[in-house]
Amino acid sequence: MSFDWEQSSKRIGIDDLTLLTKVSEGQIVENLKKRLQGSIIYTYIGFVLVAVNPYRLIKGMYGPEQIKKYRGKYSHELPPHVYSLADRMYRDLTSKRESQAVIITGESGAGKTETAKLIMQYISSVSGGGSSQIEHVKKVVLESNQVLESFGNATTLQNNNSSRFGKYMTIQFDEYGAPSGGRVRNYLLEKSRVVYQQQGERNFHIFYQLTMGASKEEKEYYGLDAPENFNYMNQGGKYVTDGMDEVEEYTKTKEAMISIGMTEEESTNLFRTVAIILHLGNIDFYEDEQGNAAITDESQVDWTASLIGVESQTLSYALTFRTIHTGGIGRQGEVINVNQDVNGAYFSRDALAKAIYTRSFDRLVQHVNRALGETNHELVLGILDIFGFEIFLNNGFEQFCINFVNEKLQQIFIELTLKLEQEEYVQEGIKWTPIKYFNNKIVCDLIEGRNPLGILTILNDVCLMPKSQIQSQDEKLLAKLDENLGNHEHYSRSFQDPMKFILKHYAGDVEYNSVGFTDKNIDTLFNDLILLCQGSSFDYLKSLFPEIIDANSKKRPTSTGTKVIKNASELVENLMKCIPHYIRCIRPNSTKKPLGFEDKLTSHQVRYLGLLENIRVRRAGFAFRQPFERFVHHYGVLCEKTWPRYNGSPKEGCKVLLDYIQLDPKEWQLGNSKVFIKHPESLFHVEELRERKYHDSARKIQKCYIHWKARKHYLELRQKASDLLVGKKQRRRLSVNRIFTGDNINYKSNAKIVDLLESGGHSTEEVLYTNKVYRVGYSRWRKKARREDRDIILTERGLYIFGKCPVKIRGEKKMVLKISREIPIATITGAHLSTLADNFVNLKITNYDLLIEDDKKTELITILNNKAEESNRQFNLNFTNTIQSKEKTGKFRTISFEADTNSSTILPNLKGSTKSLTVYVVPGLPADTRPSVITYKEREVRKVQKKPVIQQQQQQQTIRRNPPQVSSRGRGGRGGRGGRGGRGGFGRGGGGGRGKRQPPQPMGRGGRGGRGGRGGRGGRGRGIKPTKPQIREVENEEIHGGGLKLGGSGGGSSRGRGRRESPKIQPRGGGGGGGGWGQKQTTTTTRGGRGRREAPKIQPRGGRGTTSSRGGGGGWGQKQTTTTTRGGRGTTSSRGGGRGTSRGGGGGGGWGQKQTTTSSRGGWGSNNNNNTQVKRAPPKPKPKIQQPSVPTATVLFSFEASMNGEVSVQKGTTVEIVKKDESGWWTVKNHLGETGLAPYNYLKELN
């Protein structure tokens, strides 16, 4: 089981040193020690990261998984890590649009280089990508490390991979947060290491990679041998470094050179210069009889000269002779060739080797910059990886320059984290207790100062003095230092060695040996050596020395000290342009022991890095500060009052914003020009609120865009489907406007289908379409055509048909779901369809046809046609009412389609045999029918105004469940098919006629029942009983309609006396009508007397009833054709039974004859009623709605303002319309009184 450092870090020590219960140097060291021994190397001091070098790779701490885990997370959410600091840098760079820089400081061997590489790895991983240029920049950023480390790093006593040069890499980013270019600046390459190394150290890595890793042919070409045979490699006595495979590293270096754009010729030239340096180092000298330098081995000169591209004598002369130009200004000088002594010859040899290597390294950096491609983007992320503070037994001019640069970096840290921070609290009027600290500006001025004079200024002055036989230049330097700096508190002379002096750095006292200071500061390269290289036939070497030699020029070259001051100032200036981040690296032991810890060494670094003072300032101060204007601009989106623009003062806006998000008042203070937030956790909370707000807004935008994109795709797909069928095939009403959903059976929820796809190796295929279809076969037993259910799945590769097949399981025959057919999509060449409104599709496959009935055939055909177009195949689509379908057996089956105008079924009727099949199809919509396009606004308005279907169904069920009690038997005649029933006179209304057969409609409705007479009961309508629910599609919703039966309305009731009727007519008293279906009635019914006979020629009518008697029934009238009478059996425009007289009930309605268009109804009853009837109270008048003086609108959807000039509106509120605009944005005034722009399609105008 691997070590889980993340879980361990939660249990070992404290993540943030500002949370220590007791702040002291000992407590800091103890916490770092405890965490290191638990393999936890990172600790915070607020935003500063402290990293302890473990001297081994901790498993599980780095890599893609950890990068993914830390991406987008705040530092308090996960354990301390360099990835967390890198994520904060990148997030601030992209969100705040401010350049960032990380300053990595610490002793040599503290792990600065590896930390810098981890930051570059993280930034390259999380930054935007996609284009080849962006990926190229990322690759160069990472691969350049290998090349620059090979030529610029070396093994020292403190570090196996110590940076012997300073590197400041800036990565440029575009407006989308993607790397667009970059640049590398190098500082102070330790060129003296080329010619000399201390015991136990090595030269630069590239020398060992070339001598150990090069191929046999390369070694022969360069004349290479083992490292111990070269003077420039054997001085330290160390050739192998633990953990380094020189052969592998050489291969990586060559691959990295290719990645940064170097050609094979350029790589070969670079390696050749390394070989030249190695051979130069093997040229030795001896003193001849005249005391001049002479070459010991001429054969070594021959090898070197051949690599340089000059004659052997030319090289020997340049090393052993020196050309001197005499004469003053304004007169011709004399040229003198002077023999050099042995020391002079060695000096020339080493100077040439150092010059070649330094200029080759600068050329290598140029290659990297050319590959990065610096752009004009000003947004940069800088990573400073520079040599750490060095204290050796013998510290020379190189250590002096290195430690000076580290002093300048420490000064930046002090200025920004300690000095300026405390000064800012005072200026801003923030309550603050001052913290004492050491300001190293006094040490920086001691080294670079001009007034009073600093060490480097004095050094330059001494180098200009003429040499003396009595006193060396280095001795003059010490004398001048004592004269000018003798009383300085940070300068003193060594009591052990007269040539040494001591400086009190921020990191401790360092003793410097002044021997060689003046020579190394002048850094002289004689003209003879420059001319030697310029005369070379090796073009690459020749290009490294482009100087123009002017023998009469008295201009002195720039000293090394001056260059150091200039480079340090430029570096500080570049860093100050960015928002700085700090990583303080600590070397825990001096022996490079894995997880080893030395208390004294660590305590010393904690002290000079100023960690104790940093903790105190962080505990007492504020973690974040920002000007009012920028704070409101950056976080104003969190509050409605500050977004998009706050009209008040910025300071007031900060207070409004912080109060709105309810941040604890103890956590923030408002200064004179800035807002201060105390703890990082509070800042993280505010930042998280902002990111969540932007995330939610982005989701809304994405949702709208996805909806628009999907709808656009749907409309295009539907239009394409329409183009395939328009004018060729009748359309079904349900099919024209149907949305293409793709997966119509939700196949993923069917475990059996998913298992079958996986077992068949089809689970990785993209599913384009699924549906439940019918396969049409023939039942020999029933001797008729039959439909068989099938599931089909169409993928990018094939069409798969799922059906139940008989399988024997343990001797028992069972039906099991299987893939009955697998049809490669490339073999589907076309399809045959009829011209009628059916769902049959005859797919043309290479060797046979497949006949299916698919209610979503349009979608299937469209997808198949699109896939054929993508594969540059022809998809033949034919329309005919007679199809010859080829069976798998090779036989043909004739499929005929005929229109059936009499059928009321949705599914076509089938009639057929094994050889033929006839499909009877109900007529559909015309073939030229196209889908209707509903705009987004219309669709949303319909959603709001549409009455829920379930509410309609509940109302209908309520009508049917509560029929009134009816006592009357007389009723009006039943209407004809589609007609209205007759109206009953004081009786029951006639039944509604049966509805006409219609083409499939959104809702089938039967004939309406006849209206009852006054007091009569309305007739019951007769609806069409559908064989299958009719469906109407309204924006993805279905309304199921059947035969809707609506009753007629009832009338009032009365009582009366009957009359005697004619003997030919069976007398029947009329009755008071019951309440109709529509209204609840309270009536009293009395029975009348006998009827009276009438003359035979007169159409009888119901007699008048007496008090409390039932009126006579209406007579059975004769069939009438034109005359309209009361009573008789009505025909067209006639009505049934007679009308009652005063206080009598009306006669029952006659039995109306079956009509075709008009309906008969019963007679009218009298208006005189004596029955008791409860009258309904009149409805209360509705209050008058006072019309607004200005137009208003209801908000249909909430809208959040995101730009200047817009206004937020809430769903359900009413807004005033100030101004309408054709652009679609109306000026409105919301319920809060705010005026601004809002989208018109979010509103519904009221007046």
Short mmCIF file of C-alpha atoms in Angstrom, two decimals, residues 1042-1186:
data_model
loop_
_atom_site.label_atom_id
_atom_site.label_comp_id
_atom_site.label_asym_id
_atom_site.label_seq_id
_atom_site.Cartn_x
_atom_site.Cartn_y
_atom_site.Cartn_z
CA GLY A 1042 -61.99 9.80 -26.88
CA GLY A 1043 -65.62 10.32 -27.69
CA LEU A 1044 -66.49 13.24 -25.49
CA LYS A 1045 -70.17 13.05 -24.39
CA LEU A 1046 -71.69 16.35 -23.47
CA GLY A 1047 -75.28 16.54 -22.05
CA GLY A 1048 -77.77 19.31 -22.93
CA SER A 1049 -78.85 21.98 -20.51
CA GLY A 1050 -82.01 21.53 -18.43
CA GLY A 1051 -84.90 24.00 -17.97
CA GLY A 1052 -87.33 24.89 -15.19
CA SER A 1053 -90.41 22.84 -14.05
CA SER A 1054 -94.17 23.43 -13.78
CA ARG A 1055 -97.42 21.58 -13.03
CA GLY A 1056 -100.86 21.57 -14.77
CA ARG A 1057 -103.98 19.66 -15.89
CA GLY A 1058 -104.19 17.14 -18.69
CA ARG A 1059 -106.77 17.07 -21.51
CA ARG A 1060 -108.59 14.12 -23.04
CA GLU A 1061 -106.96 13.06 -26.27
CA SER A 1062 -108.24 11.39 -29.42
CA PRO A 1063 -109.03 7.67 -29.06
CA LYS A 1064 -106.51 6.94 -31.80
CA ILE A 1065 -103.79 8.42 -29.74
CA GLN A 1066 -102.72 6.78 -26.57
CA PRO A 1067 -103.21 9.48 -23.97
CA ARG A 1068 -100.33 10.22 -21.76
CA GLY A 1069 -100.05 13.00 -19.26
CA GLY A 1070 -97.17 15.40 -19.42
CA GLY A 1071 -94.82 15.63 -16.48
CA GLY A 1072 -92.80 18.37 -14.90
CA GLY A 1073 -89.31 18.07 -16.25
CA GLY A 1074 -86.33 17.11 -14.09
CA GLY A 1075 -83.20 19.25 -13.92
CA GLY A 1076 -80.89 19.01 -16.89
CA TRP A 1077 -77.34 17.66 -16.77
CA GLY A 1078 -75.91 21.08 -16.55
CA GLN A 1079 -77.84 22.66 -13.63
CA LYS A 1080 -78.99 21.28 -10.37
CA GLN A 1081 -82.77 21.80 -9.93
CA THR A 1082 -85.15 21.57 -7.01
CA THR A 1083 -88.62 20.79 -8.38
CA THR A 1084 -91.99 19.37 -7.31
CA THR A 1085 -93.74 17.05 -9.70
CA THR A 1086 -97.53 16.42 -9.64
CA ARG A 1087 -99.56 14.09 -11.75
CA GLY A 1088 -102.29 15.49 -14.06
CA GLY A 1089 -105.67 14.09 -15.06
CA ARG A 1090 -106.85 12.30 -18.17
CA GLY A 1091 -106.56 13.70 -21.57
CA ARG A 1092 -109.47 14.67 -23.87
CA ARG A 1093 -110.18 13.36 -27.33
CA GLU A 1094 -109.57 15.74 -30.21
CA ALA A 1095 -110.72 15.72 -33.79
CA PRO A 1096 -108.99 13.09 -35.85
CA LYS A 1097 -107.70 15.56 -38.47
CA ILE A 1098 -106.02 17.73 -35.91
CA GLN A 1099 -102.59 16.77 -34.79
CA PRO A 1100 -103.11 15.97 -31.12
CA ARG A 1101 -101.20 17.72 -28.43
CA GLY A 1102 -100.90 17.32 -24.76
CA GLY A 1103 -103.83 18.46 -22.66
CA ARG A 1104 -103.70 20.96 -19.88
CA GLY A 1105 -103.38 19.50 -16.46
CA THR A 1106 -105.27 20.59 -13.44
CA THR A 1107 -103.80 21.67 -10.20
CA SER A 1108 -101.41 19.11 -8.86
CA SER A 1109 -101.91 17.03 -11.97
CA ARG A 1110 -99.60 16.01 -14.69
CA GLY A 1111 -100.03 17.51 -18.09
CA GLY A 1112 -100.99 15.25 -20.98
CA GLY A 1113 -98.37 13.76 -23.11
CA GLY A 1114 -97.72 15.03 -26.55
CA GLY A 1115 -99.34 13.08 -29.41
CA TRP A 1116 -97.54 10.99 -31.89
CA GLY A 1117 -97.66 13.38 -34.79
CA GLN A 1118 -97.47 12.40 -38.42
CA LYS A 1119 -94.31 12.79 -40.41
CA GLN A 1120 -94.08 16.31 -41.75
CA THR A 1121 -92.08 17.51 -44.66
CA THR A 1122 -92.48 21.22 -44.85
CA THR A 1123 -95.11 22.41 -42.35
CA THR A 1124 -93.85 23.18 -38.92
CA THR A 1125 -96.30 22.06 -36.24
CA ARG A 1126 -96.26 21.29 -32.64
CA GLY A 1127 -96.96 17.83 -31.54
CA GLY A 1128 -96.39 15.33 -34.30
CA ARG A 1129 -93.40 13.30 -35.05
CA GLY A 1130 -91.06 15.93 -36.29
CA THR A 1131 -88.89 15.87 -39.31
CA THR A 1132 -86.65 18.59 -40.60
CA SER A 1133 -87.28 21.83 -38.74
CA SER A 1134 -90.23 20.32 -36.80
CA ARG A 1135 -90.59 19.91 -33.12
CA GLY A 1136 -92.32 17.40 -30.96
CA GLY A 1137 -95.15 17.55 -28.36
CA GLY A 1138 -97.50 20.43 -27.69
CA ARG A 1139 -97.07 23.41 -25.49
CA GLY A 1140 -98.76 23.47 -22.09
CA THR A 1141 -101.13 26.19 -21.06
CA SER A 1142 -101.24 28.28 -17.94
CA ARG A 1143 -100.06 26.53 -14.80
CA GLY A 1144 -99.92 23.25 -16.72
CA GLY A 1145 -96.94 21.26 -17.66
CA GLY A 1146 -95.82 21.18 -21.23
CA GLY A 1147 -96.12 18.00 -23.22
CA GLY A 1148 -93.29 15.67 -23.67
CA GLY A 1149 -91.14 16.23 -26.66
CA GLY A 1150 -91.95 14.17 -29.72
CA TRP A 1151 -89.63 11.43 -30.89
CA GLY A 1152 -87.81 13.28 -33.59
CA GLN A 1153 -86.92 11.48 -36.79
CA LYS A 1154 -83.27 10.70 -37.53
CA GLN A 1155 -81.82 13.78 -39.22
CA THR A 1156 -78.77 14.34 -41.33
CA THR A 1157 -77.92 17.92 -40.59
CA THR A 1158 -80.61 19.58 -38.43
CA SER A 1159 -82.24 18.17 -35.38
CA SER A 1160 -85.84 18.19 -34.12
CA ARG A 1161 -86.73 19.20 -30.64
CA GLY A 1162 -89.66 19.03 -28.32
CA GLY A 1163 -92.25 21.76 -27.77
CA TRP A 1164 -91.89 24.64 -25.38
CA GLY A 1165 -93.49 24.50 -21.96
CA SER A 1166 -95.41 27.27 -20.22
CA ASN A 1167 -93.64 29.91 -18.20
CA ASN A 1168 -96.17 29.79 -15.37
CA ASN A 1169 -94.86 27.75 -12.47
CA ASN A 1170 -96.30 27.17 -9.02
CA ASN A 1171 -93.60 24.92 -7.73
CA THR A 1172 -91.21 25.99 -5.04
CA GLN A 1173 -87.80 26.74 -6.48
CA VAL A 1174 -84.66 27.94 -4.74
CA LYS A 1175 -83.34 30.93 -6.57
CA ARG A 1176 -79.60 31.39 -6.77
CA ALA A 1177 -78.29 34.61 -5.29
CA PRO A 1178 -77.00 37.01 -7.91
CA PRO A 1179 -73.22 37.04 -8.15
CA LYS A 1180 -71.37 39.85 -6.48
CA PRO A 1181 -70.14 42.41 -8.92
CA LYS A 1182 -66.40 42.14 -9.57
CA PRO A 1183 -64.37 45.14 -8.45
CA LYS A 1184 -63.38 47.31 -11.32
CA ILE A 1185 -59.69 47.07 -12.17
CA GLN A 1186 -58.26 50.51 -12.33
#
